[in-house]
Amino acid sequence: MPEKLAYPVQLIQPDGRRVLDREHAALVADVGAEQLRALYQDMVVTRRIDTEATALQRQGQLGLWPPLLGQEAAQVGSARALHPDDYVFCSYREAAVAYCRGVRPGELTRLWRGAAHHCWDPDVVRMTNPNIVVGAQGLHATGYAYAAHLDGAEIATIAYFGDGATSQGDIAEALGFASSWSAPVVFFCQNNGWAISAPVRVQSATPIVRRAYGYGIPGAQVDGNDVLAVLAVTRQAIQRARTGGGPSFIEAMTYRMGPHTTADDPTRYRAAAETEEWRRRDPIDRLRRLLEREDLYDSDFERYVAAEAAAVAHQVRTATLELPDPEPMALFDHVYATPHPLITAERREYQEYLTGDPGEAPVQEGVRA
């Protein structure tokens, strides 16, 4: 018999109407008027951050920026499901998650301007910095989660990655280890349709979430443009992890409205009609329509959110333009947690190069000059 067709979890339709889903609606039953408006504000503000950062790159103020346009619900909904002591392992596109975790707007562009090796202090917000090694964060999240479990800490970790990363061996290894050792980790795949110019159909001939089943990991496919549905399924997975239930896998079905990064031109590989179809499913418009239906959206609220978004965007721009150039010798800081003879030698060589005094090049132990 053919397998029963499963639909992604959805609680808000594109036109703003609620969906009758008692199981998942119960997971967000506490989300009232103010919380809905707060989720809307988060998405509007993070889109404004993204717009500002993209403009800064186009103006030559950033070397690169990975836009998140269209993925605000997937990021905000999942981030707001986390507990303060949970730990986030991100890829390179999760600026909205970082904002929800408490990263200051002015810190979001430091790495992308080339002013530092990082954007923020991960220990302060319990979230790693942007990671461009595709899929590696799945291993890091699993290892951290398992270590926390051994230490008796009742926390969860969450690993964000895209559909393209599921073709990396790192994600396969992370799924296998997490399943075998019941690591309290949530694998959160933002399936945005494209891995640079490669469509998702070349990543998997079956829904990506089904890969988790082969490892014995429960999975859920969710409408990634529905912030309430994403909040519900992520809460469920986080609770499972925190209470000893082991790992979970979430596939958030969304769409990358813009380029892969600002170095990319998506018009060369995808049709405008496809983008327009997804534009009608815009996650911000969807929640606004729900608020309007429930008399929670008026001109005063609209002006307030717009003012907040503009203020945050101003912080991003001002902080970016005021970032000082790093000291050349800072290149060697934080490479290793403890002193390392190779770094010490390279630091000395570079200092001699900068001062114009070559001196005698150091010889590493066991290596002939």
GROMACS .gro file of C-alpha atoms in nm:
model
  369
    1MET     CA    1   0.000   0.000   0.000
    2PRO     CA    2   0.129   0.351  -0.075
    3GLU     CA    3   0.246   0.548   0.225
    4LYS     CA    4  -0.007   0.797   0.360
    5LEU     CA    5   0.066   1.151   0.243
    6ALA     CA    6   0.182   1.369   0.531
    7TYR     CA    7   0.149   1.747   0.523
    8PRO     CA    8   0.377   1.992   0.701
    9VAL     CA    9   0.248   2.117   1.036
   10GLN     CA   10   0.062   2.444   0.986
   11LEU     CA   11  -0.130   2.663   1.231
   12ILE     CA   12  -0.171   2.980   1.021
   13GLN     CA   13  -0.274   2.974   0.657
   14PRO     CA   14  -0.121   3.225   0.413
   15ASP     CA   15  -0.441   3.433   0.429
   16GLY     CA   16  -0.415   3.460   0.808
   17ARG     CA   17  -0.679   3.207   0.905
   18ARG     CA   18  -0.600   2.961   1.183
   19VAL     CA   19  -0.574   2.590   1.111
   20LEU     CA   20  -0.755   2.336   1.329
   21ASP     CA   21  -0.474   2.119   1.466
   22ARG     CA   22  -0.549   2.032   1.826
   23GLU     CA   23  -0.218   1.856   1.891
   24HIS     CA   24   0.010   2.138   1.786
   25ALA     CA   25  -0.221   2.424   1.880
   26ALA     CA   26  -0.206   2.295   2.237
   27LEU     CA   27   0.171   2.348   2.236
   28VAL     CA   28   0.123   2.723   2.181
   29ALA     CA   29  -0.201   2.770   2.374
   30ASP     CA   30  -0.023   3.018   2.602
   31VAL     CA   31   0.066   3.248   2.313
   32GLY     CA   32  -0.181   3.530   2.350
   33ALA     CA   33  -0.220   3.871   2.193
   34GLU     CA   34   0.098   4.029   2.327
   35GLN     CA   35   0.312   3.728   2.239
   36LEU     CA   36   0.174   3.723   1.885
   37ARG     CA   37   0.253   4.091   1.845
   38ALA     CA   38   0.601   4.032   1.987
   39LEU     CA   39   0.666   3.757   1.731
   40TYR     CA   40   0.553   3.993   1.455
   41GLN     CA   41   0.784   4.265   1.585
   42ASP     CA   42   1.078   4.022   1.598
   43MET     CA   43   1.026   3.929   1.234
   44VAL     CA   44   0.989   4.287   1.112
   45VAL     CA   45   1.297   4.401   1.304
   46THR     CA   46   1.512   4.112   1.182
   47ARG     CA   47   1.405   4.171   0.821
   48ARG     CA   48   1.509   4.535   0.865
   49ILE     CA   49   1.846   4.422   1.003
   50ASP     CA   50   1.888   4.201   0.699
   51THR     CA   51   1.794   4.481   0.460
   52GLU     CA   52   2.039   4.719   0.626
   53ALA     CA   53   2.325   4.470   0.624
   54THR     CA   54   2.263   4.391   0.258
   55ALA     CA   55   2.272   4.763   0.177
   56LEU     CA   56   2.595   4.802   0.372
   57GLN     CA   57   2.755   4.527   0.165
   58ARG     CA   58   2.637   4.683  -0.160
   59GLN     CA   59   2.792   5.011  -0.046
   60GLY     CA   60   3.128   4.843   0.016
   61GLN     CA   61   3.104   4.852   0.396
   62LEU     CA   62   3.082   4.473   0.440
   63GLY     CA   63   3.281   4.213   0.254
   64LEU     CA   64   2.988   3.969   0.243
   65TRP     CA   65   2.643   3.913   0.391
   66PRO     CA   66   2.419   3.602   0.383
   67PRO     CA   67   2.059   3.733   0.356
   68LEU     CA   68   1.778   3.564   0.548
   69LEU     CA   69   1.492   3.730   0.359
   70GLY     CA   70   1.188   3.499   0.370
   71GLN     CA   71   1.318   3.280   0.653
   72GLU     CA   72   1.220   3.506   0.944
   73ALA     CA   73   0.942   3.277   1.075
   74ALA     CA   74   1.165   2.968   1.075
   75GLN     CA   75   1.432   3.149   1.274
   76VAL     CA   76   1.221   3.359   1.511
   77GLY     CA   77   0.973   3.080   1.584
   78SER     CA   78   1.244   2.828   1.668
   79ALA     CA   79   1.458   3.074   1.864
   80ARG     CA   80   1.167   3.180   2.084
   81ALA     CA   81   1.107   2.814   2.174
   82LEU     CA   82   1.447   2.785   2.341
   83HIS     CA   83   1.527   2.813   2.711
   84PRO     CA   84   1.795   3.060   2.824
   85ASP     CA   85   2.036   2.777   2.913
   86ASP     CA   86   1.995   2.588   2.584
   87TYR     CA   87   2.286   2.624   2.341
   88VAL     CA   88   2.260   2.721   1.974
   89PHE     CA   89   2.497   2.598   1.705
   90CYS     CA   90   2.433   2.801   1.392
   91SER     CA   91   2.545   2.809   1.032
   92TYR     CA   92   2.600   3.151   0.874
   93ARG     CA   93   2.247   3.278   0.806
   94GLU     CA   94   2.093   3.285   1.154
   95ALA     CA   95   2.105   3.660   1.227
   96ALA     CA   96   1.741   3.648   1.340
   97VAL     CA   97   1.820   3.368   1.587
   98ALA     CA   98   2.113   3.573   1.717
   99TYR     CA   99   1.890   3.877   1.765
  100CYS     CA  100   1.637   3.670   1.960
  101ARG     CA  101   1.917   3.526   2.176
  102GLY     CA  102   2.018   3.877   2.282
  103VAL     CA  103   2.305   3.959   2.048
  104ARG     CA  104   2.332   4.337   2.021
  105PRO     CA  105   2.251   4.464   1.669
  106GLY     CA  106   2.587   4.637   1.646
  107GLU     CA  107   2.767   4.304   1.688
  108LEU     CA  108   2.602   4.127   1.396
  109THR     CA  109   2.837   4.259   1.126
  110ARG     CA  110   3.181   4.250   1.291
  111LEU     CA  111   3.294   3.931   1.120
  112TRP     CA  112   3.142   4.026   0.785
  113ARG     CA  113   3.326   4.361   0.787
  114GLY     CA  114   3.655   4.185   0.852
  115ALA     CA  115   3.704   4.371   1.179
  116ALA     CA  116   3.721   4.059   1.398
  117HIS     CA  117   3.735   3.680   1.391
  118HIS     CA  118   3.387   3.669   1.544
  119CYS     CA  119   3.069   3.872   1.594
  120TRP     CA  120   2.976   3.815   1.960
  121ASP     CA  121   3.085   3.635   2.276
  122PRO     CA  122   2.918   3.292   2.257
  123ASP     CA  123   2.928   3.240   2.633
  124VAL     CA  124   2.712   3.548   2.690
  125VAL     CA  125   2.424   3.445   2.464
  126ARG     CA  126   2.488   3.069   2.449
  127MET     CA  127   2.515   3.069   2.072
  128THR     CA  128   2.814   3.001   1.850
  129ASN     CA  129   2.936   3.249   1.592
  130PRO     CA  130   2.861   3.217   1.218
  131ASN     CA  131   3.001   2.893   1.084
  132ILE     CA  132   3.088   2.863   0.715
  133VAL     CA  133   3.212   2.501   0.733
  134VAL     CA  134   2.891   2.350   0.599
  135GLY     CA  135   2.744   2.089   0.833
  136ALA     CA  136   3.019   2.092   1.096
  137GLN     CA  137   2.788   2.249   1.355
  138GLY     CA  138   2.583   1.928   1.365
  139LEU     CA  139   2.879   1.746   1.517
  140HIS     CA  140   2.954   2.031   1.756
  141ALA     CA  141   2.595   2.045   1.878
  142THR     CA  142   2.583   1.670   1.929
  143GLY     CA  143   2.910   1.658   2.119
  144TYR     CA  144   2.813   1.949   2.342
  145ALA     CA  145   2.471   1.798   2.409
  146TYR     CA  146   2.616   1.460   2.499
  147ALA     CA  147   2.877   1.618   2.729
  148ALA     CA  148   2.604   1.820   2.901
  149HIS     CA  149   2.405   1.500   2.946
  150LEU     CA  150   2.705   1.329   3.110
  151ASP     CA  151   2.743   1.629   3.340
  152GLY     CA  152   2.380   1.602   3.444
  153ALA     CA  153   2.275   1.932   3.287
  154GLU     CA  154   1.911   1.923   3.176
  155ILE     CA  155   1.953   2.136   2.867
  156ALA     CA  156   1.911   2.095   2.492
  157THR     CA  157   2.120   2.207   2.199
  158ILE     CA  158   1.993   2.300   1.855
  159ALA     CA  159   2.187   2.280   1.529
  160TYR     CA  160   2.075   2.498   1.238
  161PHE     CA  161   2.166   2.400   0.883
  162GLY     CA  162   2.027   2.415   0.531
  163ASP     CA  163   1.905   2.152   0.291
  164GLY     CA  164   2.244   2.143   0.119
  165ALA     CA  165   2.421   2.055   0.443
  166THR     CA  166   2.222   1.731   0.467
  167SER     CA  167   2.443   1.597   0.186
  168GLN     CA  168   2.751   1.644   0.404
  169GLY     CA  169   2.893   1.350   0.595
  170ASP     CA  170   2.915   1.559   0.912
  171ILE     CA  171   2.537   1.569   0.942
  172ALA     CA  172   2.509   1.194   0.883
  173GLU     CA  173   2.769   1.125   1.153
  174ALA     CA  174   2.596   1.362   1.395
  175LEU     CA  175   2.261   1.191   1.341
  176GLY     CA  176   2.413   0.849   1.395
  177PHE     CA  177   2.593   0.943   1.716
  178ALA     CA  178   2.300   1.142   1.855
  179SER     CA  179   2.064   0.849   1.800
  180SER     CA  180   2.295   0.585   1.944
  181TRP     CA  181   2.375   0.786   2.257
  182SER     CA  182   2.042   0.972   2.300
  183ALA     CA  183   2.210   1.311   2.284
  184PRO     CA  184   1.964   1.592   2.371
  185VAL     CA  185   2.003   1.775   2.040
  186VAL     CA  186   1.749   1.918   1.796
  187PHE     CA  187   1.850   1.912   1.430
  188PHE     CA  188   1.679   2.208   1.263
  189CYS     CA  189   1.696   2.203   0.883
  190GLN     CA  190   1.586   2.522   0.711
  191ASN     CA  191   1.492   2.378   0.375
  192ASN     CA  192   1.494   2.700   0.173
  193GLY     CA  193   1.482   2.525  -0.161
  194TRP     CA  194   1.830   2.601  -0.286
  195ALA     CA  195   2.188   2.519  -0.187
  196ILE     CA  196   2.344   2.810  -0.376
  197SER     CA  197   2.235   2.714  -0.732
  198ALA     CA  198   2.148   2.349  -0.662
  199PRO     CA  199   1.775   2.282  -0.607
  200VAL     CA  200   1.671   2.064  -0.316
  201ARG     CA  201   1.563   1.783  -0.549
  202VAL     CA  202   1.930   1.704  -0.617
  203GLN     CA  203   1.998   1.680  -0.241
  204SER     CA  204   1.733   1.418  -0.171
  205ALA     CA  205   1.483   1.213  -0.369
  206THR     CA  206   1.262   1.193  -0.061
  207PRO     CA  207   1.159   1.454   0.200
  208ILE     CA  208   1.468   1.538   0.402
  209VAL     CA  209   1.294   1.471   0.733
  210ARG     CA  210   1.265   1.102   0.638
  211ARG     CA  211   1.641   1.068   0.664
  212ALA     CA  212   1.604   1.102   1.039
  213TYR     CA  213   1.377   0.799   1.051
  214GLY     CA  214   1.659   0.579   0.925
  215TYR     CA  215   1.858   0.673   1.234
  216GLY     CA  216   1.564   0.608   1.467
  217ILE     CA  217   1.515   0.980   1.527
  218PRO     CA  218   1.161   1.124   1.529
  219GLY     CA  219   1.106   1.405   1.283
  220ALA     CA  220   0.855   1.671   1.194
  221GLN     CA  221   0.806   1.866   0.874
  222VAL     CA  222   0.666   2.213   0.940
  223ASP     CA  223   0.553   2.509   0.732
  224GLY     CA  224   0.862   2.724   0.786
  225ASN     CA  225   0.675   3.042   0.694
  226ASP     CA  226   0.430   2.989   0.980
  227VAL     CA  227   0.592   3.127   1.294
  228LEU     CA  228   0.335   2.975   1.528
  229ALA     CA  229   0.374   2.625   1.382
  230VAL     CA  230   0.753   2.649   1.400
  231LEU     CA  231   0.728   2.761   1.763
  232ALA     CA  232   0.504   2.463   1.842
  233VAL     CA  233   0.717   2.187   1.686
  234THR     CA  234   1.040   2.333   1.823
  235ARG     CA  235   0.897   2.354   2.173
  236GLN     CA  236   0.800   1.990   2.144
  237ALA     CA  237   1.147   1.885   2.030
  238ILE     CA  238   1.326   2.095   2.291
  239GLN     CA  239   1.111   1.954   2.568
  240ARG     CA  240   1.181   1.602   2.449
  241ALA     CA  241   1.554   1.668   2.455
  242ARG     CA  242   1.554   1.837   2.795
  243THR     CA  243   1.358   1.554   2.959
  244GLY     CA  244   1.576   1.269   2.838
  245GLY     CA  245   1.386   1.175   2.523
  246GLY     CA  246   1.685   1.211   2.295
  247PRO     CA  247   1.729   1.385   1.960
  248SER     CA  248   1.468   1.516   1.716
  249PHE     CA  249   1.476   1.640   1.358
  250ILE     CA  250   1.276   1.934   1.221
  251GLU     CA  251   1.250   2.022   0.854
  252ALA     CA  252   1.117   2.376   0.814
  253MET     CA  253   0.982   2.424   0.461
  254THR     CA  254   1.065   2.781   0.366
  255TYR     CA  255   1.226   2.972   0.079
  256ARG     CA  256   1.530   3.189   0.028
  257MET     CA  257   1.383   3.500  -0.133
  258GLY     CA  258   1.717   3.663  -0.196
  259PRO     CA  259   2.061   3.544  -0.303
  260HIS     CA  260   2.260   3.275  -0.124
  261THR     CA  261   2.501   3.552  -0.024
  262THR     CA  262   2.557   3.898  -0.163
  263ALA     CA  263   2.816   3.739  -0.396
  264ASP     CA  264   2.541   3.538  -0.568
  265ASP     CA  265   2.295   3.620  -0.849
  266PRO     CA  266   1.989   3.392  -0.815
  267THR     CA  267   1.836   3.517  -1.141
  268ARG     CA  268   2.091   3.301  -1.324
  269TYR     CA  269   1.948   2.973  -1.197
  270ARG     CA  270   1.586   3.014  -1.086
  271ALA     CA  271   1.271   3.152  -1.244
  272ALA     CA  272   1.108   3.474  -1.131
  273ALA     CA  273   0.771   3.294  -1.124
  274GLU     CA  274   0.898   3.060  -0.853
  275THR     CA  275   1.010   3.349  -0.637
  276GLU     CA  276   0.679   3.528  -0.689
  277GLU     CA  277   0.485   3.219  -0.584
  278TRP     CA  278   0.673   3.209  -0.255
  279ARG     CA  279   0.639   3.585  -0.209
  280ARG     CA  280   0.264   3.526  -0.168
  281ARG     CA  281   0.351   3.305   0.132
  282ASP     CA  282   0.557   3.578   0.298
  283PRO     CA  283   0.588   3.491   0.670
  284ILE     CA  284   0.551   3.851   0.791
  285ASP     CA  285   0.242   3.917   0.579
  286ARG     CA  286   0.090   3.592   0.705
  287LEU     CA  287   0.117   3.685   1.072
  288ARG     CA  288   0.000   4.041   1.003
  289ARG     CA  289  -0.316   3.901   0.841
  290LEU     CA  290  -0.380   3.687   1.149
  291LEU     CA  291  -0.336   3.991   1.373
  292GLU     CA  292  -0.575   4.190   1.155
  293ARG     CA  293  -0.835   3.911   1.168
  294GLU     CA  294  -0.813   3.907   1.547
  295ASP     CA  295  -0.819   4.288   1.586
  296LEU     CA  296  -0.460   4.300   1.714
  297TYR     CA  297  -0.316   4.520   1.441
  298ASP     CA  298  -0.379   4.892   1.405
  299SER     CA  299  -0.197   5.203   1.282
  300ASP     CA  300  -0.044   5.275   1.623
  301PHE     CA  301   0.110   4.929   1.644
  302GLU     CA  302   0.229   4.953   1.283
  303ARG     CA  303   0.406   5.282   1.353
  304TYR     CA  304   0.557   5.148   1.674
  305VAL     CA  305   0.704   4.841   1.504
  306ALA     CA  306   0.834   5.048   1.212
  307ALA     CA  307   1.004   5.287   1.453
  308GLU     CA  308   1.164   5.000   1.645
  309ALA     CA  309   1.290   4.845   1.322
  310ALA     CA  310   1.434   5.176   1.205
  311ALA     CA  311   1.608   5.230   1.539
  312VAL     CA  312   1.768   4.886   1.529
  313ALA     CA  313   1.876   4.938   1.169
  314HIS     CA  314   2.038   5.264   1.272
  315GLN     CA  315   2.231   5.080   1.542
  316VAL     CA  316   2.354   4.826   1.286
  317ARG     CA  317   2.471   5.093   1.042
  318THR     CA  318   2.631   5.320   1.301
  319ALA     CA  319   2.811   5.039   1.480
  320THR     CA  320   2.936   4.893   1.152
  321LEU     CA  321   3.078   5.221   1.024
  322GLU     CA  322   3.243   5.291   1.358
  323LEU     CA  323   3.416   4.955   1.388
  324PRO     CA  324   3.792   5.015   1.421
  325ASP     CA  325   4.037   4.826   1.203
  326PRO     CA  326   4.186   4.538   1.399
  327GLU     CA  327   4.546   4.549   1.517
  328PRO     CA  328   4.759   4.330   1.287
  329MET     CA  329   4.894   4.121   1.575
  330ALA     CA  330   4.537   4.035   1.682
  331LEU     CA  331   4.546   3.783   1.398
  332PHE     CA  332   4.706   3.534   1.637
  333ASP     CA  333   4.469   3.587   1.930
  334HIS     CA  334   4.221   3.310   2.020
  335VAL     CA  335   4.359   3.059   1.769
  336TYR     CA  336   4.416   2.809   2.049
  337ALA     CA  337   4.279   2.814   2.402
  338THR     CA  338   4.631   2.766   2.546
  339PRO     CA  339   4.977   2.881   2.425
  340HIS     CA  340   5.106   2.689   2.125
  341PRO     CA  341   5.468   2.691   2.002
  342LEU     CA  342   5.371   2.718   1.636
  343ILE     CA  343   5.156   3.025   1.698
  344THR     CA  344   5.430   3.176   1.913
  345ALA     CA  345   5.681   3.132   1.631
  346GLU     CA  346   5.446   3.269   1.368
  347ARG     CA  347   5.361   3.566   1.587
  348ARG     CA  348   5.732   3.647   1.623
  349GLU     CA  349   5.790   3.613   1.248
  350TYR     CA  350   5.501   3.843   1.166
  351GLN     CA  351   5.610   4.102   1.422
  352GLU     CA  352   5.954   4.105   1.261
  353TYR     CA  353   5.794   4.146   0.918
  354LEU     CA  354   5.584   4.441   1.034
  355THR     CA  355   5.878   4.619   1.196
  356GLY     CA  356   6.107   4.559   0.897
  357ASP     CA  357   6.361   4.372   1.106
  358PRO     CA  358   6.370   4.014   0.971
  359GLY     CA  359   6.626   3.900   1.227
  360GLU     CA  360   6.677   3.527   1.237
  361ALA     CA  361   6.376   3.319   1.141
  362PRO     CA  362   6.284   3.080   1.423
  363VAL     CA  363   6.331   2.710   1.363
  364GLN     CA  364   6.059   2.476   1.484
  365GLU     CA  365   6.171   2.196   1.709
  366GLY     CA  366   6.249   1.884   1.506
  367VAL     CA  367   6.257   2.075   1.175
  368ARG     CA  368   6.587   2.153   1.003
  369ALA     CA  369   6.643   2.505   0.874
   0.00000   0.00000   0.00000
